[in-house]
mmCIF file of C-alpha atoms in Angstrom:
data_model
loop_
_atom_site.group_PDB
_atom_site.id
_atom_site.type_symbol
_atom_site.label_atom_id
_atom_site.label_comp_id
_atom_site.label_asym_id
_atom_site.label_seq_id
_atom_site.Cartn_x
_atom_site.Cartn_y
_atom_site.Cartn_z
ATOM 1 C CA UNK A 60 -4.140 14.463 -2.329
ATOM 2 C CA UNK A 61 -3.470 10.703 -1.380
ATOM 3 C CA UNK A 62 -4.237 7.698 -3.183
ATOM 4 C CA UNK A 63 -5.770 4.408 -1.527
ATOM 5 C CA UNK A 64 -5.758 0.782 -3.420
ATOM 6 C CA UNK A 65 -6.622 -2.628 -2.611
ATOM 7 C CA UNK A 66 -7.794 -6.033 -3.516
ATOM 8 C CA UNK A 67 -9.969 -8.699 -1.099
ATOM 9 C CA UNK A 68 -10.706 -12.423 -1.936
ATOM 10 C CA UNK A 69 -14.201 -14.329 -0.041
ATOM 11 C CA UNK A 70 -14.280 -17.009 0.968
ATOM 12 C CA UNK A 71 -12.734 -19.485 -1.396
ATOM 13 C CA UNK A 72 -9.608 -17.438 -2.950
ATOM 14 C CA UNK A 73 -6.443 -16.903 -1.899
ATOM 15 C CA UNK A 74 -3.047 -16.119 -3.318
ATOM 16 C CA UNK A 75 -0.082 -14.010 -1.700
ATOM 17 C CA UNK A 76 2.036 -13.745 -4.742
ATOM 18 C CA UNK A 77 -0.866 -12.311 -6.546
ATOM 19 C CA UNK A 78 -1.915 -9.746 -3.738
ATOM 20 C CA UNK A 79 1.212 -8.246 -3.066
ATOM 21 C CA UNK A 80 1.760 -8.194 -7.205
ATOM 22 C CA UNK A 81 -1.474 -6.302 -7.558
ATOM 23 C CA UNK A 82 -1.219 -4.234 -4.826
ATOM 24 C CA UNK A 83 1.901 -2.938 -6.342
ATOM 25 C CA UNK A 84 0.188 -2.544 -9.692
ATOM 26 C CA UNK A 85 -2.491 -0.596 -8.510
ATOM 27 C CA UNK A 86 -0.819 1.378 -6.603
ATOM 28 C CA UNK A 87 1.292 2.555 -9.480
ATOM 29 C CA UNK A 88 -1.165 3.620 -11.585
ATOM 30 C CA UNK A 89 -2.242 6.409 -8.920
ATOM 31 C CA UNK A 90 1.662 6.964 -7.816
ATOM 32 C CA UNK A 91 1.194 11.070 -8.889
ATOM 33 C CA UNK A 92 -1.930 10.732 -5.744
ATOM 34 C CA UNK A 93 0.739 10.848 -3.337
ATOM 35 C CA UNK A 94 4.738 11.519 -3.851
ATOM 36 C CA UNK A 95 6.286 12.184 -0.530
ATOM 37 C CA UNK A 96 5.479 8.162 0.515
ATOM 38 C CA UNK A 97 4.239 4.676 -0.379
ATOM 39 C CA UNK A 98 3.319 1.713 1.275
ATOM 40 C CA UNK A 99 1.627 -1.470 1.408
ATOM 41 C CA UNK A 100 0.566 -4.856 3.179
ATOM 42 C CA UNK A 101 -0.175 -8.040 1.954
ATOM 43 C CA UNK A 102 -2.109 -10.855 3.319
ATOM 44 C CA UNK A 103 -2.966 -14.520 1.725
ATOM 45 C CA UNK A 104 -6.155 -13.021 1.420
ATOM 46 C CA UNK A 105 -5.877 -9.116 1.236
ATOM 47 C CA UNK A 106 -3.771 -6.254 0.146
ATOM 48 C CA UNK A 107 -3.780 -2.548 0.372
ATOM 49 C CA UNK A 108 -1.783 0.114 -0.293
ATOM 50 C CA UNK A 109 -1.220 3.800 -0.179
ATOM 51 C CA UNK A 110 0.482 6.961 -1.914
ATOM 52 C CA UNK A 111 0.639 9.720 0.192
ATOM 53 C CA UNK A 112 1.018 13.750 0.237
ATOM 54 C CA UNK A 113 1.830 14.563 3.788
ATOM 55 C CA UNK A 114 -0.128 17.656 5.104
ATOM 56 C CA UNK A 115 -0.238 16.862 8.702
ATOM 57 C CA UNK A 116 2.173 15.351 10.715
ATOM 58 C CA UNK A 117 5.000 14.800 7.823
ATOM 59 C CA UNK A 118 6.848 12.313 9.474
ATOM 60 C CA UNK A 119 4.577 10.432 11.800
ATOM 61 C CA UNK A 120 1.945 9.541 9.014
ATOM 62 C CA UNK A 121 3.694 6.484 7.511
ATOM 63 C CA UNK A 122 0.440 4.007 6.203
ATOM 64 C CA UNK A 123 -0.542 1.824 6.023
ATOM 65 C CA UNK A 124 -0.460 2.430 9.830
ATOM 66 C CA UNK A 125 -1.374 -0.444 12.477
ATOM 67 C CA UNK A 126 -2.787 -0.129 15.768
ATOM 68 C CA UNK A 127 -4.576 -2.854 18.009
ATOM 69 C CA UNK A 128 -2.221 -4.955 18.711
ATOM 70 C CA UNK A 129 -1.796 -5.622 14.599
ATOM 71 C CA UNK A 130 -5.260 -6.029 14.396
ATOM 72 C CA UNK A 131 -5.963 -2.959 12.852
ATOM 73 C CA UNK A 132 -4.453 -1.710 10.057
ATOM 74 C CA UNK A 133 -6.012 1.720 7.763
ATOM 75 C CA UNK A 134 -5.399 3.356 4.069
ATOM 76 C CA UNK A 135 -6.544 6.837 4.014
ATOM 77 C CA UNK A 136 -6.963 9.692 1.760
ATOM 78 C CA UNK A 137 -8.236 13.057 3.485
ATOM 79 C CA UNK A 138 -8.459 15.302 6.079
ATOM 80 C CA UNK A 139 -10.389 15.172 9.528
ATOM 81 C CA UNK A 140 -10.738 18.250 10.547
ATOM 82 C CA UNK A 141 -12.061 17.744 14.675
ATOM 83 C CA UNK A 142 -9.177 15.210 14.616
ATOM 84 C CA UNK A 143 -8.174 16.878 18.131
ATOM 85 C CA UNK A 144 -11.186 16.739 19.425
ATOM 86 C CA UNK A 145 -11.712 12.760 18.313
ATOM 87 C CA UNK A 146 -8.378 12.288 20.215
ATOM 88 C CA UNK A 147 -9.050 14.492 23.591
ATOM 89 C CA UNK A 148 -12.377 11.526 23.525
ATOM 90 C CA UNK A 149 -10.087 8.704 23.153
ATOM 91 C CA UNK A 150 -7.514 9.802 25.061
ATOM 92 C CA UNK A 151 -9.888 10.150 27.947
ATOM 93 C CA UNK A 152 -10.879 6.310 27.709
ATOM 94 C CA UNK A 153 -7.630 5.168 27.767
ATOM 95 C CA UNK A 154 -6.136 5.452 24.094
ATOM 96 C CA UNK A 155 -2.395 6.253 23.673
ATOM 97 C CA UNK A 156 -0.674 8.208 20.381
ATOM 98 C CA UNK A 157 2.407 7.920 19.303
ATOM 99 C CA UNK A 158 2.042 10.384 16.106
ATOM 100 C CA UNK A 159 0.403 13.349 15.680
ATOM 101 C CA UNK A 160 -1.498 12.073 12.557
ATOM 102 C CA UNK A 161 -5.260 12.404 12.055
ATOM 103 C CA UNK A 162 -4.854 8.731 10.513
ATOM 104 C CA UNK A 163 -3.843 7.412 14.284
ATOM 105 C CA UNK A 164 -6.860 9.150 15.882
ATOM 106 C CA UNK A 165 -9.286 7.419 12.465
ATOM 107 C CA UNK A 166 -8.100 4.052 13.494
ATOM 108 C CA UNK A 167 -8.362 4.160 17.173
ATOM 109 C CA UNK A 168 -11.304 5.532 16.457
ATOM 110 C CA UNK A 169 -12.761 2.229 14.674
ATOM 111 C CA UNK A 170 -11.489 0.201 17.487
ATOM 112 C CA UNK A 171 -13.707 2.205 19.734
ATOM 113 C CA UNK A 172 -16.749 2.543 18.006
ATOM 114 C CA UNK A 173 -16.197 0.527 14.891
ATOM 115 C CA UNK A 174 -18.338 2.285 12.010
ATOM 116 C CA UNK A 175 -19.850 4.496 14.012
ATOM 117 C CA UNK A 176 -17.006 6.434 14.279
ATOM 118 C CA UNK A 177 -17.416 7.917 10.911
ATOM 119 C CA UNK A 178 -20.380 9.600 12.120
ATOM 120 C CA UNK A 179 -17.689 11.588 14.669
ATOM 121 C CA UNK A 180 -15.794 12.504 11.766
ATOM 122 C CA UNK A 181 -15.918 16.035 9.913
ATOM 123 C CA UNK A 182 -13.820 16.369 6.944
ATOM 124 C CA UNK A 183 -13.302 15.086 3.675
ATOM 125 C CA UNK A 184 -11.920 11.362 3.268
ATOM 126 C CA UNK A 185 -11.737 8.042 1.938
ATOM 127 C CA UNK A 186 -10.346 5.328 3.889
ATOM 128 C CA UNK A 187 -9.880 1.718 4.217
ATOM 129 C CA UNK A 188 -9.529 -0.612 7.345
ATOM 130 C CA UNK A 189 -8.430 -4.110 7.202
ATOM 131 C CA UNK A 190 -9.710 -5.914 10.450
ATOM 132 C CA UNK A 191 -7.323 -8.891 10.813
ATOM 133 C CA UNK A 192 -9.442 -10.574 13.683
ATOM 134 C CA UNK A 193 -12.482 -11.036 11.980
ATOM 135 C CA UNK A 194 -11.136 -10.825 8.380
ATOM 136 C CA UNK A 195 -13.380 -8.121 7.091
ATOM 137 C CA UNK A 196 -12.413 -4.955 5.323
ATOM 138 C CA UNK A 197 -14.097 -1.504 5.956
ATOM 139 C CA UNK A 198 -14.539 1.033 3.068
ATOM 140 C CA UNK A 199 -15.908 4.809 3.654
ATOM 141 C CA UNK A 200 -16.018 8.052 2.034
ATOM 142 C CA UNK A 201 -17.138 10.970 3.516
ATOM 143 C CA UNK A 202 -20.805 12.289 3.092
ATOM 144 C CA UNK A 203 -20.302 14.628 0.241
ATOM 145 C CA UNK A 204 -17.921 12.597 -1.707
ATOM 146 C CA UNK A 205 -15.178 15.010 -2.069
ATOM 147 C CA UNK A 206 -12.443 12.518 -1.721
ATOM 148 C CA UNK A 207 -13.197 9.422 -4.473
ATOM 149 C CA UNK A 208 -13.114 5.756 -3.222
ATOM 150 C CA UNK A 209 -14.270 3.351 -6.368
ATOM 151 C CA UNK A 210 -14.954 -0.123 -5.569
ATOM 152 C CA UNK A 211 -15.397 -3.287 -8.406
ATOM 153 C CA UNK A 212 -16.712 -6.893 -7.465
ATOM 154 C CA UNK A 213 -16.130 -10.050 -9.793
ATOM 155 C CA UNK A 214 -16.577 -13.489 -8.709
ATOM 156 C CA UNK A 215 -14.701 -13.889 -5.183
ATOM 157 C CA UNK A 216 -12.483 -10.584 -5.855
ATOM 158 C CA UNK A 217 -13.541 -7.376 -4.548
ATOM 159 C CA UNK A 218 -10.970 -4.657 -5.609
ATOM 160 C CA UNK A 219 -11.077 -0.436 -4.348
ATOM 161 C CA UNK A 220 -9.141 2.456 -5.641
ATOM 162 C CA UNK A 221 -9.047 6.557 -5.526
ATOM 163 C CA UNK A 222 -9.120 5.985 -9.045
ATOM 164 C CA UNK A 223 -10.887 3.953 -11.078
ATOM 165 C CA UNK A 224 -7.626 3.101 -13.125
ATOM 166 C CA UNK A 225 -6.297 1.426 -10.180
ATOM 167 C CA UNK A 226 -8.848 -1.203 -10.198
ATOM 168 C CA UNK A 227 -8.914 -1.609 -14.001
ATOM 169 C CA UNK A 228 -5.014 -2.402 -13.456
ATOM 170 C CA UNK A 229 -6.215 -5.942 -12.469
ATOM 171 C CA UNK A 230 -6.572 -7.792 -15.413
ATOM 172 C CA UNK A 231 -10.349 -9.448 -14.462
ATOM 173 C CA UNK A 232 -11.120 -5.883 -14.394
ATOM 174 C CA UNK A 233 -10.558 -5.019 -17.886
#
C-alpha cells in the first residue's frame, strides 16, 4: 500500500509557500500508506506527494519520478501487472529505462499515448501526473476501484488524496 496527495490552483491562484506546506500536511496524515519512502514536488501552482511501500523495484522506485525531459512528473499507488509487456511496446518505439519500476513504464506510457494509456494497463492503481508543459494534472484509478483516489474542489483549489483525511488536512476542506 502507497499513499498519493496533492493540491492544484486554476487559473487565478497561486502560492508556493502554501503548496509545499500542504503538500507536507497531507502527506502526513497518510504517512502509515507508505513507510519505506516519501517524497514530494512543489510548483507556484501545484504540489504532490507520495508515501511509498516498495514491492517492485525497491530501490529504483523513488516518486515522485520525472521523465520527459522534466515535463512529466507521476504519484502512484498500485500495481501494473503487464508492466513488461507495456515496456517491451515502448521500448520498441524508442523509450529508454533507467529503473526497473512499473511507475517508469506508467509515465512513459502517458507521454506516448497520454490517457489512453490507462486503457493498456491491467492492475490495480491510483495515480497522478503533473504535465508541466501544458499545466494540467491527470488523475486515474483503475476500473474496479481497488486502490482509492478521493478528489475535493472549492473555489480555484482542487485537492486529491488515497485518503480522504488527506484532503480534509487543508483547512478550506474542513
Amino acid at each position: 500500500m502507497c499513499g498519493i496527495a496533492g493540491i492544484f490552483f486554476f487559473a487565478g491562484g497561486e502560492c508556493l509557500g502554501e503548496v509545499k506546506e500542504t503538500v507536507a500536511s497531507l502527506l502526513g496524515r497518510i504517512t502509515h500508506r507508505g513507510p519505506d519512502d516519501t517524497g514530494e514536488i512543489a510548483t507556484p501552482v501545484f504540489g504532490m506527494g507520495t508515501t511509498r511501500l516498495a514491492i517492485i523495484d525497491l530501490s529504483g522506485g523513488h516518486q515522485p519520478m520525472t521523465a520527459g525531459g522534466g515535463r512529466y512528473s507521476i504519484c502512484f499507488n498500485g500495481e501494473i501487472y503487464n508492466y513488461r509487456q507495456i515496456r517491451s511496446a515502448l521500448a520498441e518505439v524508442g523509450y529508454a529505462f533507467e529503473t526497473e519500476s512499473d511507475t517508469e513504464v506508467i509515465l512513459h506510457a502517458f507521454a506516448e499515448w497520454r490517457e489512453k494509456a490507462i486503457v493498456r494497463m491491467n492492475g490495480m492503481f491510483a495515480l497522478a501526473i503533473w504535465d508541466k508543459k501544458r499545466r494540467e494534472l491527470f488523475l486515474a484509478r483503475d476500473r474496479y476501484g481497488i486502490k482509492p483516489l478521493y478528489w475535493s474542489r472549492k473555489g480555484n483549489l482542487f485537492a486529491f488524496g488515497s485518503e480522504i483525511k488527506a484532503i480534509l488536512a487543508h483547512p478550506d476542506f474542513h
